[in-house]
PDB file of C-alpha atoms and ligand atoms in Angstrom:
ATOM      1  CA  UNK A 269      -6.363 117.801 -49.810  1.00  0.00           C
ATOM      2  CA  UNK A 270      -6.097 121.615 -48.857  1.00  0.00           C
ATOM      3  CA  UNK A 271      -9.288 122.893 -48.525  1.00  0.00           C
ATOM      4  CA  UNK A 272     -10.575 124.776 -51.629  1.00  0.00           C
ATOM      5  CA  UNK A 273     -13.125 127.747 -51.446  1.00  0.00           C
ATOM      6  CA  UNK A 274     -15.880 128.261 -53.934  1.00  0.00           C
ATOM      7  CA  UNK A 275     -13.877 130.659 -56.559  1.00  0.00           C
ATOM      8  CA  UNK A 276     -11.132 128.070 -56.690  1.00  0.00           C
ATOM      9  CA  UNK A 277     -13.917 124.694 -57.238  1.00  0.00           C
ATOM     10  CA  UNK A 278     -15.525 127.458 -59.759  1.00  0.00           C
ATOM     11  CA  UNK A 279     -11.862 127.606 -61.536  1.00  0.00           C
ATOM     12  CA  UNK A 280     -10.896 124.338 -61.373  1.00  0.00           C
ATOM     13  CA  UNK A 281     -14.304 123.313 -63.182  1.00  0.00           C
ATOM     14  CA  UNK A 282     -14.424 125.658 -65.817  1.00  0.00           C
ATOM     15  CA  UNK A 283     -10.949 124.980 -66.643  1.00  0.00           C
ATOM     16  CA  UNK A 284     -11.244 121.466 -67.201  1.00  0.00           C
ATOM     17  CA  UNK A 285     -14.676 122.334 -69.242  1.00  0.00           C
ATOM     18  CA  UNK A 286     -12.485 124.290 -71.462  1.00  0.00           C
ATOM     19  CA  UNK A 287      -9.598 121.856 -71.666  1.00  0.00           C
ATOM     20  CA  UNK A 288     -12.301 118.964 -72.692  1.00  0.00           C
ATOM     21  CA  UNK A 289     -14.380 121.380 -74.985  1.00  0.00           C
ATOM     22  CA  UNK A 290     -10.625 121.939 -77.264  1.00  0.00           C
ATOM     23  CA  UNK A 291     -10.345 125.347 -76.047  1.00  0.00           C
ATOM     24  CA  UNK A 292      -6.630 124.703 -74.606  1.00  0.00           C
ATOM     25  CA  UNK A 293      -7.117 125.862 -71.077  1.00  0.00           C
ATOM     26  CA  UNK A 294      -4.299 123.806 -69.711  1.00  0.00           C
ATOM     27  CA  UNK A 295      -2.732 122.915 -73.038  1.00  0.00           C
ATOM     28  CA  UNK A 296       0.469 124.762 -72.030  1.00  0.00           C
ATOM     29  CA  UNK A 297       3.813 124.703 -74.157  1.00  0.00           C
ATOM     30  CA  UNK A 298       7.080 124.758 -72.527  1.00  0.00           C
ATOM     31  CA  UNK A 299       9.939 126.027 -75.440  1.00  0.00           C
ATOM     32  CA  UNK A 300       7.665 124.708 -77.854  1.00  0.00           C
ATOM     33  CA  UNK A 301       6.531 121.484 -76.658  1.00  0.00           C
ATOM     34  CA  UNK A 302       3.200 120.734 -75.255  1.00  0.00           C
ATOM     35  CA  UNK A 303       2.247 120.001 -71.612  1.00  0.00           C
ATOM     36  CA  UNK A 304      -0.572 119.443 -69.889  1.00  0.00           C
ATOM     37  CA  UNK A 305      -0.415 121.169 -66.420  1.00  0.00           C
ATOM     38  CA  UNK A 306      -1.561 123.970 -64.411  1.00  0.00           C
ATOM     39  CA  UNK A 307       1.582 126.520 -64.745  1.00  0.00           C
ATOM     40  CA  UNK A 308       1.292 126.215 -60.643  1.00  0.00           C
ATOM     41  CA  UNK A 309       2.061 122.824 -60.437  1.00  0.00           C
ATOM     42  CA  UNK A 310       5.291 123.139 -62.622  1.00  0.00           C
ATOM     43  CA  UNK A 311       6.089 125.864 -60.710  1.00  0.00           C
ATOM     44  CA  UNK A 312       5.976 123.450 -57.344  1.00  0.00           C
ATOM     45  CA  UNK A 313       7.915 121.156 -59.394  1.00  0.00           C
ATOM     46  CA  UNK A 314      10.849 123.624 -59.617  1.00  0.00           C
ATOM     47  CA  UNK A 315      10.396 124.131 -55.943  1.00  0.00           C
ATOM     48  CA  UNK A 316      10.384 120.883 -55.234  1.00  0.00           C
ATOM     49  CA  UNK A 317      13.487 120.105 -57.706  1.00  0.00           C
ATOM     50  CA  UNK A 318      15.013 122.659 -56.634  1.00  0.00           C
ATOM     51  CA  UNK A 319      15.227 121.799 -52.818  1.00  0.00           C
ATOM     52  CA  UNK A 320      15.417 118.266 -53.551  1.00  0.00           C
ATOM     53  CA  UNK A 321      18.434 118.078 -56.418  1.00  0.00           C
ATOM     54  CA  UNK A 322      17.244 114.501 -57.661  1.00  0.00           C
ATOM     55  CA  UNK A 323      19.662 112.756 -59.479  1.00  0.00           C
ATOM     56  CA  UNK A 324      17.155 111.044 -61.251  1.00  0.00           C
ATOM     57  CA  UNK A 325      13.548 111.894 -61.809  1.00  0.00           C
ATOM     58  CA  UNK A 326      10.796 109.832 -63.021  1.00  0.00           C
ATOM     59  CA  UNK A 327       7.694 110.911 -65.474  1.00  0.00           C
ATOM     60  CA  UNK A 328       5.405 107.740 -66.632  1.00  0.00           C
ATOM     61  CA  UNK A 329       3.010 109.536 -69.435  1.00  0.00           C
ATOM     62  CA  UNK A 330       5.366 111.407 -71.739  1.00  0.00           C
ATOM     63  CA  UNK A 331       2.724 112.536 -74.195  1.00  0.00           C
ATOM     64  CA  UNK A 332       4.073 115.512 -76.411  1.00  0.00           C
ATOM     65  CA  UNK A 333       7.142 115.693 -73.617  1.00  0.00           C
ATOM     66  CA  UNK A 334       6.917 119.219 -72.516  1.00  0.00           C
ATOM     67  CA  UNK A 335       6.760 118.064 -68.921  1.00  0.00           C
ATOM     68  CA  UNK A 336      10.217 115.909 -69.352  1.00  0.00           C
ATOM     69  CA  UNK A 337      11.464 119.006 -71.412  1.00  0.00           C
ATOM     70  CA  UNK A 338      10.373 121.104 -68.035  1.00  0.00           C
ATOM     71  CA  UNK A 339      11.724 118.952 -65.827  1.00  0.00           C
ATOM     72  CA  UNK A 340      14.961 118.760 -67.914  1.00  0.00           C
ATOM     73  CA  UNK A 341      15.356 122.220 -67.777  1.00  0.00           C
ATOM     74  CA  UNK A 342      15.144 123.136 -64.255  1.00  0.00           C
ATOM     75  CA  UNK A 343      17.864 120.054 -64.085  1.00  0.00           C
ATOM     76  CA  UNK A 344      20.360 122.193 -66.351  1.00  0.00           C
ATOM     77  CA  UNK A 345      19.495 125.352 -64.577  1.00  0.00           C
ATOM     78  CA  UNK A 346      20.845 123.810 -61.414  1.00  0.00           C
ATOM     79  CA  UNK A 347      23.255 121.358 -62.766  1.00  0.00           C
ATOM     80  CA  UNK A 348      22.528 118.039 -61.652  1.00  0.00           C
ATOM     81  CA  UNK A 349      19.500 115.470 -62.527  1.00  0.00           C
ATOM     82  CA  UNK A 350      18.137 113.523 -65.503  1.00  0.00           C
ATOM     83  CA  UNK A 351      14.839 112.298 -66.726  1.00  0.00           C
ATOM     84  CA  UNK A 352      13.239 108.949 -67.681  1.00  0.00           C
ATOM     85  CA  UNK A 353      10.314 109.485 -68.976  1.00  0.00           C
ATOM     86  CA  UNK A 354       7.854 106.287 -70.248  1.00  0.00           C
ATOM     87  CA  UNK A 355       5.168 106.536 -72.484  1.00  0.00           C
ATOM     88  CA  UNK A 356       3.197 103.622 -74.189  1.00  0.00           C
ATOM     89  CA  UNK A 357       3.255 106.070 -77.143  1.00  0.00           C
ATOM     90  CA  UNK A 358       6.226 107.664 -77.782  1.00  0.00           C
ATOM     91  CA  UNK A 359       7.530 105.298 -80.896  1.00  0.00           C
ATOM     92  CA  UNK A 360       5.094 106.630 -82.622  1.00  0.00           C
ATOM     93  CA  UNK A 361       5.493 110.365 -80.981  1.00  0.00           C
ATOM     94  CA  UNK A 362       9.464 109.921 -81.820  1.00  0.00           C
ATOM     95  CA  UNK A 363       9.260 112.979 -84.098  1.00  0.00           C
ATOM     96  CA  UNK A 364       7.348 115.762 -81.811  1.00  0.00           C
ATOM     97  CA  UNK A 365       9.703 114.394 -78.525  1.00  0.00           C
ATOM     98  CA  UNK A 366      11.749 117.121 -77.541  1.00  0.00           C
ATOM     99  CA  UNK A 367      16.035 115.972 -77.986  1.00  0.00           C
ATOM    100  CA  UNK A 368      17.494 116.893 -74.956  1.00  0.00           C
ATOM    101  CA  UNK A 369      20.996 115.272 -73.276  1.00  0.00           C
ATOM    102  CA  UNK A 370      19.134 114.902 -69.603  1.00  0.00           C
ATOM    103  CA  UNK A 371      15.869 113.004 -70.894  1.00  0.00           C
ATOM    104  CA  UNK A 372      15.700 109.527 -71.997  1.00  0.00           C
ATOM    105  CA  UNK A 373      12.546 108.262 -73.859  1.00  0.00           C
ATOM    106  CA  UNK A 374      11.082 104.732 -73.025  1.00  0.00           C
ATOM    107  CA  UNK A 375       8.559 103.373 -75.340  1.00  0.00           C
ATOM    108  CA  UNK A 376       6.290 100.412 -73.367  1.00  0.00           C
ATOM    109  CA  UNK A 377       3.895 100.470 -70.731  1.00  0.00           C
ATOM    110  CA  UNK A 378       5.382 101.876 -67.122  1.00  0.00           C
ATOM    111  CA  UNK A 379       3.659  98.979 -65.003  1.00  0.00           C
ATOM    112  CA  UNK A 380       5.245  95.623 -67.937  1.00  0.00           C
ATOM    113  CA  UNK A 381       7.852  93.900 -65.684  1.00  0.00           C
ATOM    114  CA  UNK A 382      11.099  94.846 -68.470  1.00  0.00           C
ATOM    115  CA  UNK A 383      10.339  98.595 -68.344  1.00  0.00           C
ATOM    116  CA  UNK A 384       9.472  98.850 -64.368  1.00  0.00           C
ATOM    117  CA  UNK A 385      13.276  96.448 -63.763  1.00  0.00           C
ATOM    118  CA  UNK A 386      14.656  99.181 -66.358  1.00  0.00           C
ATOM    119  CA  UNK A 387      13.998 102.049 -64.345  1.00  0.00           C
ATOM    120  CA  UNK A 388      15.110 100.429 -60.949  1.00  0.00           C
ATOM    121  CA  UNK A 389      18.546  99.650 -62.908  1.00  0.00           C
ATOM    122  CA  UNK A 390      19.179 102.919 -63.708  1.00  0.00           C
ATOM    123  CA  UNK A 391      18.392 104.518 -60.223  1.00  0.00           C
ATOM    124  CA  UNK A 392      21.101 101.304 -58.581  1.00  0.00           C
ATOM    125  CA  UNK A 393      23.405 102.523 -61.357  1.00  0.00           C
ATOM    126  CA  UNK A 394      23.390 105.875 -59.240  1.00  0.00           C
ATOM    127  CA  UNK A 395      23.724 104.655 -55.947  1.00  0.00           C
ATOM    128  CA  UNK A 396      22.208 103.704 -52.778  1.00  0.00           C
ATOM    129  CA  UNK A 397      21.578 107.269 -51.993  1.00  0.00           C
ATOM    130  CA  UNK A 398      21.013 109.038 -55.213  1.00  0.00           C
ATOM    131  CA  UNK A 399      17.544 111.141 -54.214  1.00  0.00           C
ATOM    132  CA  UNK A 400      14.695 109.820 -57.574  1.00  0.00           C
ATOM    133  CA  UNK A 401      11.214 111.854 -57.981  1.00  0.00           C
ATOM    134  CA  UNK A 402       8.459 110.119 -59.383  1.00  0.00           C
ATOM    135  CA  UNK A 403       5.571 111.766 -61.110  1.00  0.00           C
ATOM    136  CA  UNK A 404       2.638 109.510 -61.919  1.00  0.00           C
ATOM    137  CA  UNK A 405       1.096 110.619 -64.966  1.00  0.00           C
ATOM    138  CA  UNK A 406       0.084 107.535 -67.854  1.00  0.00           C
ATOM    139  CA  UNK A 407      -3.141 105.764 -67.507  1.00  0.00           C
ATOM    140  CA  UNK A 408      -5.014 107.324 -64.925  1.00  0.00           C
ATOM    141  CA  UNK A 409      -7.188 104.662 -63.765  1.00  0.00           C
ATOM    142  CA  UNK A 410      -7.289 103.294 -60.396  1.00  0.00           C
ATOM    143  CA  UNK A 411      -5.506  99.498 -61.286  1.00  0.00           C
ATOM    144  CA  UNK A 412      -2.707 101.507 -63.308  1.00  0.00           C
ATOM    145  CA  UNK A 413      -2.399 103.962 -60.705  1.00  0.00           C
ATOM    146  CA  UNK A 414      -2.195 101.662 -58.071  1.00  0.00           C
ATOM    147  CA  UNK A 415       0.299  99.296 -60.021  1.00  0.00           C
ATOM    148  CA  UNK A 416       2.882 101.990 -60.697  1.00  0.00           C
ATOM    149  CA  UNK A 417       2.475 102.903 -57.226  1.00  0.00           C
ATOM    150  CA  UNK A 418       3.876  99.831 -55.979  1.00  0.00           C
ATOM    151  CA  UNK A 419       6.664  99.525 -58.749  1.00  0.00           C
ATOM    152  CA  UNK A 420       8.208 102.857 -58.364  1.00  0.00           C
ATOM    153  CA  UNK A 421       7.106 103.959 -54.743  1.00  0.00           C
ATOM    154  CA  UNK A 422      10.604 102.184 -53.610  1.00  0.00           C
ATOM    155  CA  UNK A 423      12.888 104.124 -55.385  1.00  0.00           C
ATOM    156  CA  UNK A 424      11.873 107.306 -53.317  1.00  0.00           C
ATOM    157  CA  UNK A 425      14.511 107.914 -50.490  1.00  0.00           C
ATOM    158  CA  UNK A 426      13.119 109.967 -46.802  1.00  0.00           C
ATOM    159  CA  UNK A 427      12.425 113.057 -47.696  1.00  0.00           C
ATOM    160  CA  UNK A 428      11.618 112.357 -51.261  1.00  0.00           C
ATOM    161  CA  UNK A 429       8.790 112.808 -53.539  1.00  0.00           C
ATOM    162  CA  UNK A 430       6.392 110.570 -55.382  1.00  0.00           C
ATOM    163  CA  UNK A 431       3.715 112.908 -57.327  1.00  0.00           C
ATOM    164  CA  UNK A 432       0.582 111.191 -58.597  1.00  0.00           C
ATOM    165  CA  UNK A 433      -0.850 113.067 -61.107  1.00  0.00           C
ATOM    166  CA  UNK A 434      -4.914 114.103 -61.875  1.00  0.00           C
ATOM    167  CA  UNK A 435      -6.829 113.241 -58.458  1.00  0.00           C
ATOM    168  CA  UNK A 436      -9.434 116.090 -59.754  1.00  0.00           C
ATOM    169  CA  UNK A 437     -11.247 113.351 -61.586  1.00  0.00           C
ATOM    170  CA  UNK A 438     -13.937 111.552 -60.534  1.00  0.00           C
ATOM    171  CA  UNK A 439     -15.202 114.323 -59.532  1.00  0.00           C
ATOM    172  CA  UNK A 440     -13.015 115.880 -57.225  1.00  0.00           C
ATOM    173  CA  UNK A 441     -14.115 118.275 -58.669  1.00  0.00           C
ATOM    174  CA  UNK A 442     -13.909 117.219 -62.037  1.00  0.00           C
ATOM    175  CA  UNK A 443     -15.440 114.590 -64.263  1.00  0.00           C
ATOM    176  CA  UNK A 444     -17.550 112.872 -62.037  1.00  0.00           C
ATOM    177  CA  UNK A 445     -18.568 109.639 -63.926  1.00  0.00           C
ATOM    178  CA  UNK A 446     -14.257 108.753 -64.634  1.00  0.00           C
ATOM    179  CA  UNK A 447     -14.800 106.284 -61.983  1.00  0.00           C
ATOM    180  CA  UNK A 448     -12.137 105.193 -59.609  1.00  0.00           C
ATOM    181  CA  UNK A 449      -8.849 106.840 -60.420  1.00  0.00           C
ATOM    182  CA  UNK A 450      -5.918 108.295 -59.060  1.00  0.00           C
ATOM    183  CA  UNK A 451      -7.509 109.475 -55.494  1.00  0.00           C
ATOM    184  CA  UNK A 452      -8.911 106.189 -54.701  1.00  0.00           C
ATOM    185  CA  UNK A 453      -5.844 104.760 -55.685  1.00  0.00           C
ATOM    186  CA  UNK A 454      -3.935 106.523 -53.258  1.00  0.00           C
ATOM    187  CA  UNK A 455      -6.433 106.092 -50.353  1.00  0.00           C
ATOM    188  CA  UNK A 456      -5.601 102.068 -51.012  1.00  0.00           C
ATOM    189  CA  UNK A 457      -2.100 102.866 -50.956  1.00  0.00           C
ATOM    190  CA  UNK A 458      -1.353 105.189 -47.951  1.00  0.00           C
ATOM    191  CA  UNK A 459      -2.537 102.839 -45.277  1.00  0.00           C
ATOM    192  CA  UNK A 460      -0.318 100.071 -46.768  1.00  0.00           C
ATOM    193  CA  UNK A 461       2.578 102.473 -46.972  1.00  0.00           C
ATOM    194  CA  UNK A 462       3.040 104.663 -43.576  1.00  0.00           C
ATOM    195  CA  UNK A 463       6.427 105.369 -44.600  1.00  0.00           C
ATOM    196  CA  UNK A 464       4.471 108.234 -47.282  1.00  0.00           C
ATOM    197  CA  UNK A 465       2.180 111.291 -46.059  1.00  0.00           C
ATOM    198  CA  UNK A 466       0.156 113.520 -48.457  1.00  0.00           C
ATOM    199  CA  UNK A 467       2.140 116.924 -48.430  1.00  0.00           C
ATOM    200  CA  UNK A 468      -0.794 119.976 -48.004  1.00  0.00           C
ATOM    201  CA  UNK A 469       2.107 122.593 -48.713  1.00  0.00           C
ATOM    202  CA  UNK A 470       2.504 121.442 -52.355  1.00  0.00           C
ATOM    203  CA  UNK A 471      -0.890 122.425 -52.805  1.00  0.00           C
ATOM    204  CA  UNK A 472      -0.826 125.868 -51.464  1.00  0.00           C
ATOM    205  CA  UNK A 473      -1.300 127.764 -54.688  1.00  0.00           C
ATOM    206  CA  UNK A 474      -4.308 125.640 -54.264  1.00  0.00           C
ATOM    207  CA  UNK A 475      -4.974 125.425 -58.103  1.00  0.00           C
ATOM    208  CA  UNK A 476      -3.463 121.635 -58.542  1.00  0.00           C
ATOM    209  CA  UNK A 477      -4.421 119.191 -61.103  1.00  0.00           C
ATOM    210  CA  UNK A 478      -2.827 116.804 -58.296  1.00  0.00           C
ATOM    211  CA  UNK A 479      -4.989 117.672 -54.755  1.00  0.00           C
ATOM    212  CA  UNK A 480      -3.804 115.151 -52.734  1.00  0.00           C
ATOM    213  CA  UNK A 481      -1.376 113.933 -54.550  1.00  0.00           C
ATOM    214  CA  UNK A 482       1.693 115.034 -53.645  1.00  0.00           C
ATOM    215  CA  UNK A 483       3.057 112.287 -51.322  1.00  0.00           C
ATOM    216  CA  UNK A 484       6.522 112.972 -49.535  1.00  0.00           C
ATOM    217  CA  UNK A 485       8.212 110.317 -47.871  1.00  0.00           C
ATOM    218  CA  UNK A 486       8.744 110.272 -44.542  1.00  0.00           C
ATOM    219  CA  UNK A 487      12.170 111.181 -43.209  1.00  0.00           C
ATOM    220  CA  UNK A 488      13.750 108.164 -41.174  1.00  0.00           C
ATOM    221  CA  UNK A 489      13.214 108.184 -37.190  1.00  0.00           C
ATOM    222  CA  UNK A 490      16.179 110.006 -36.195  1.00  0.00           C
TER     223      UNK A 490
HETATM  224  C1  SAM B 116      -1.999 112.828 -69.383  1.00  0.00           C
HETATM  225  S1  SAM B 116      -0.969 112.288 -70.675  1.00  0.00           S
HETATM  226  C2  SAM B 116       0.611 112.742 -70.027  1.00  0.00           C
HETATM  227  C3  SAM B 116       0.823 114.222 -69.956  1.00  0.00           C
HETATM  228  C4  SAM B 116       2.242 114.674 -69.784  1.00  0.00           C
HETATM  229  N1  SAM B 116       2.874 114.119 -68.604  1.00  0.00           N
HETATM  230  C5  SAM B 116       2.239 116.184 -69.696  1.00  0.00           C
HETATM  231  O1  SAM B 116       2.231 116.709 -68.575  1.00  0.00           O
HETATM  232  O2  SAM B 116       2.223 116.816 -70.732  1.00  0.00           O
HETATM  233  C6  SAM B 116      -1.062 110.552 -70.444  1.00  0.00           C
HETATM  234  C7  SAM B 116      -0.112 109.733 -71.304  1.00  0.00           C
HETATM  235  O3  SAM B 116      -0.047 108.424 -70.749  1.00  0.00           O
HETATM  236  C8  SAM B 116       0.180 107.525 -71.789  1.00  0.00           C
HETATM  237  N2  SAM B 116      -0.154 106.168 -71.315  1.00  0.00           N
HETATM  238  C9  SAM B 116      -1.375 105.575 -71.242  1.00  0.00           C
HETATM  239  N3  SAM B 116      -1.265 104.346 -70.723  1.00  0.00           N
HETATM  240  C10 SAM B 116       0.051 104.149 -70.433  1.00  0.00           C
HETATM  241  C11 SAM B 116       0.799 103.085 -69.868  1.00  0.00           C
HETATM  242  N4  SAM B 116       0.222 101.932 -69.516  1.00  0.00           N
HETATM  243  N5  SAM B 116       2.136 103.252 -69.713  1.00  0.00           N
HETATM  244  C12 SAM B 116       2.751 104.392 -70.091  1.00  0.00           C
HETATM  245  N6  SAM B 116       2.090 105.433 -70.642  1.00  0.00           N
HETATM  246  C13 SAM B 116       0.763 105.316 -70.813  1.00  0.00           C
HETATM  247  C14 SAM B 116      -0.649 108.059 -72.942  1.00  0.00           C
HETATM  248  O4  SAM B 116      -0.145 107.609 -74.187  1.00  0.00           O
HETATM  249  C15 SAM B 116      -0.513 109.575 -72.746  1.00  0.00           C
HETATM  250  O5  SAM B 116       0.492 110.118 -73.581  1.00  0.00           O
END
């Protein structure tokens, strides 16, 4: 995690009191659909999309689908990519779900065995080398977190990115009673996978909802 001076701890608290008070801090929309994100990590997002040109990229926790409308969109500006993006929720959230040709909609949980061999079909269907970004983002609790690690970690090529989303909880700085969540869940995870390294550059705005959390795989020894 970058290091974080006082002003930006100060920030990062009295955001998230406002976001759980109902006062919208982070509730952004994106054309009309809502998102919950810091507008700096969307914008590393499009940095990251942008350099990376995934042909497919990954969201589990759709909620209102903003985000999958976001990512969508940077896709069309640049012409290539599509989004699968699973949410225990969304047959029920079918009618606020953005339409859009370069998202598709799962309804199920992202770690049940159908939806997890689902996504891996689709990203063979593209090839052996077709680059996929995953962005952790459902059930934020350390079992969930850890379990979608392991199912979709795979499908990220050298180079590539898999983004797990909300390590400010559990009081980091945030919400210090959550209990184990998506930070502890990657300490358990990076010393079983060496092949992945926390990336300190996609933090550098250093307002992230995600500190430590964006993981890049490592490129391949040469
Ligand atoms: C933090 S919200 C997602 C926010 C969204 N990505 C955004 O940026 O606007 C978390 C979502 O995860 C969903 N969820 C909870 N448990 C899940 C699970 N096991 N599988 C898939 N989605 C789950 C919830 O229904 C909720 O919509």
């Amino acid at each position: 995690m970058t290091d974080r001076n006082d002003a930006t701890v100060q920030f990062m608290r009295a955001s998230f009191d406002g976001f759980m008070a109902g006062r919208g801090t982070y509730n952004l929309s994106w054309l009309g659909h809502e998102t919950i994100k810091y507008p700096t990590d969307l914008i590393m997002y499009q940095e990251l999309i942008c350099r990376r040109r995934p042909a497919l990229i990954v969201e589990t926790g759709s909620f209102k689908g903003g985000s999958a409308l976001f990512l969508a969109s940077v896709c069309d500006l640049i012409g290539v990519g599509e989004v699968i993006s699973i949410d225990v929720r969304n047959d029920e959230r079918r009618a606020v779900l953005p339409v859009h040709p370069r998202i598709t909609f799962l309804a199920g949980s992202s770690t049940a065995p159908e939806m997890v061999q689902a996504v891996h079909d689709r990203a063979a269907s593209l090839g052996p080398d077709a680059e996929v970004m995953v962005i952790l983002d459902s059930d934020h609790r350390l079992l969930h977190v850890l379990a979608e690690l392991e199912a979709y970690a795979g499908l990220v090529r050298p180079g590539g990115y898999l983004i797990v989303e909300d390590g400010h909880v559990n009081g980091r700085p945030n919400w210090p009673d959550y209990g184990p969540g998506p930070s502890e869940a990657i300490a358990f995870f990076l010393p079983r996978h060496p092949e992945f390294e926390v990336d300190p550059a996609c933090e550098r705005f250093m307002m992230t909802l995600n500190p430590g959390g964006y993981l890049r795989r490592r490129d391949d020894p040469a």
